[in-house]
């Protein structure tokens, strides 16, 4: 969970994904495309992304 550095009271999320299917493992971040007005909205959106994430999304 990240807070807008400009101090506008907005929140977004960043998810660290480590793909260990190959050596060496690859690491990448999936970042929310928008800022949300509340922590709850940001968490709900991040959870929705995790629920539909598939291995193909990592390539």
Short mmCIF file of C-alpha atoms in Angstrom, two decimals:
data_model
loop_
_atom_site.label_atom_id
_atom_site.label_comp_id
_atom_site.label_asym_id
_atom_site.label_seq_id
_atom_site.Cartn_x
_atom_site.Cartn_y
_atom_site.Cartn_z
CA UNK A 1 0.00 0.00 0.00
CA UNK A 2 1.43 3.35 -1.00
CA UNK A 3 0.39 6.90 -0.17
CA UNK A 4 0.52 9.67 -2.77
CA UNK A 5 3.86 11.46 -2.19
CA UNK A 6 2.28 14.78 -3.15
CA UNK A 7 0.20 14.55 0.02
CA UNK A 8 -3.15 14.48 -1.74
CA UNK A 9 -4.52 11.75 0.50
CA UNK A 10 -4.68 9.18 -2.29
CA UNK A 11 -3.67 5.52 -2.04
CA UNK A 12 -2.53 2.88 -4.49
CA UNK A 13 -1.09 -0.61 -4.30
CA UNK A 14 1.97 -2.42 -5.56
CA UNK A 15 2.20 -6.22 -5.61
CA UNK A 16 5.58 -7.98 -5.75
CA UNK A 17 5.40 -11.13 -7.90
CA UNK A 18 8.23 -13.66 -7.91
CA UNK A 19 8.07 -16.24 -10.70
CA UNK A 20 10.09 -19.31 -9.68
CA UNK A 21 9.13 -21.47 -12.65
CA UNK A 22 12.53 -20.82 -14.25
CA UNK A 23 16.02 -20.30 -12.91
CA UNK A 24 16.88 -17.66 -11.98
CA UNK A 25 13.53 -16.48 -10.62
CA UNK A 26 12.17 -13.26 -12.06
CA UNK A 27 10.73 -10.53 -9.88
CA UNK A 28 8.38 -7.80 -11.01
CA UNK A 29 5.86 -5.41 -9.58
CA UNK A 30 2.25 -4.97 -10.62
CA UNK A 31 1.18 -1.43 -9.77
CA UNK A 32 -2.31 0.00 -9.58
CA UNK A 33 -3.02 2.25 -12.53
CA UNK A 34 -4.99 4.79 -10.47
CA UNK A 35 -4.99 6.33 -7.01
CA UNK A 36 -7.93 5.65 -4.72
CA UNK A 37 -9.61 7.96 -2.23
CA UNK A 38 -9.59 5.37 0.56
CA UNK A 39 -7.50 2.50 1.85
CA UNK A 40 -10.50 0.18 1.53
CA UNK A 41 -10.94 0.93 -2.17
CA UNK A 42 -7.24 0.32 -2.78
CA UNK A 43 -7.30 -3.01 -0.92
CA UNK A 44 -10.44 -4.17 -2.76
CA UNK A 45 -8.90 -3.35 -6.13
CA UNK A 46 -5.60 -5.07 -5.28
CA UNK A 47 -7.47 -8.16 -4.08
CA UNK A 48 -9.46 -8.28 -7.33
CA UNK A 49 -6.22 -8.23 -9.34
CA UNK A 50 -4.75 -11.07 -7.27
CA UNK A 51 -7.88 -13.18 -7.74
CA UNK A 52 -7.61 -13.09 -11.54
CA UNK A 53 -3.79 -13.27 -11.79
CA UNK A 54 -2.58 -16.25 -13.84
CA UNK A 55 0.93 -17.52 -14.66
CA UNK A 56 0.51 -16.20 -18.21
CA UNK A 57 0.25 -12.68 -16.78
CA UNK A 58 3.85 -12.98 -15.62
CA UNK A 59 5.39 -13.43 -19.04
#
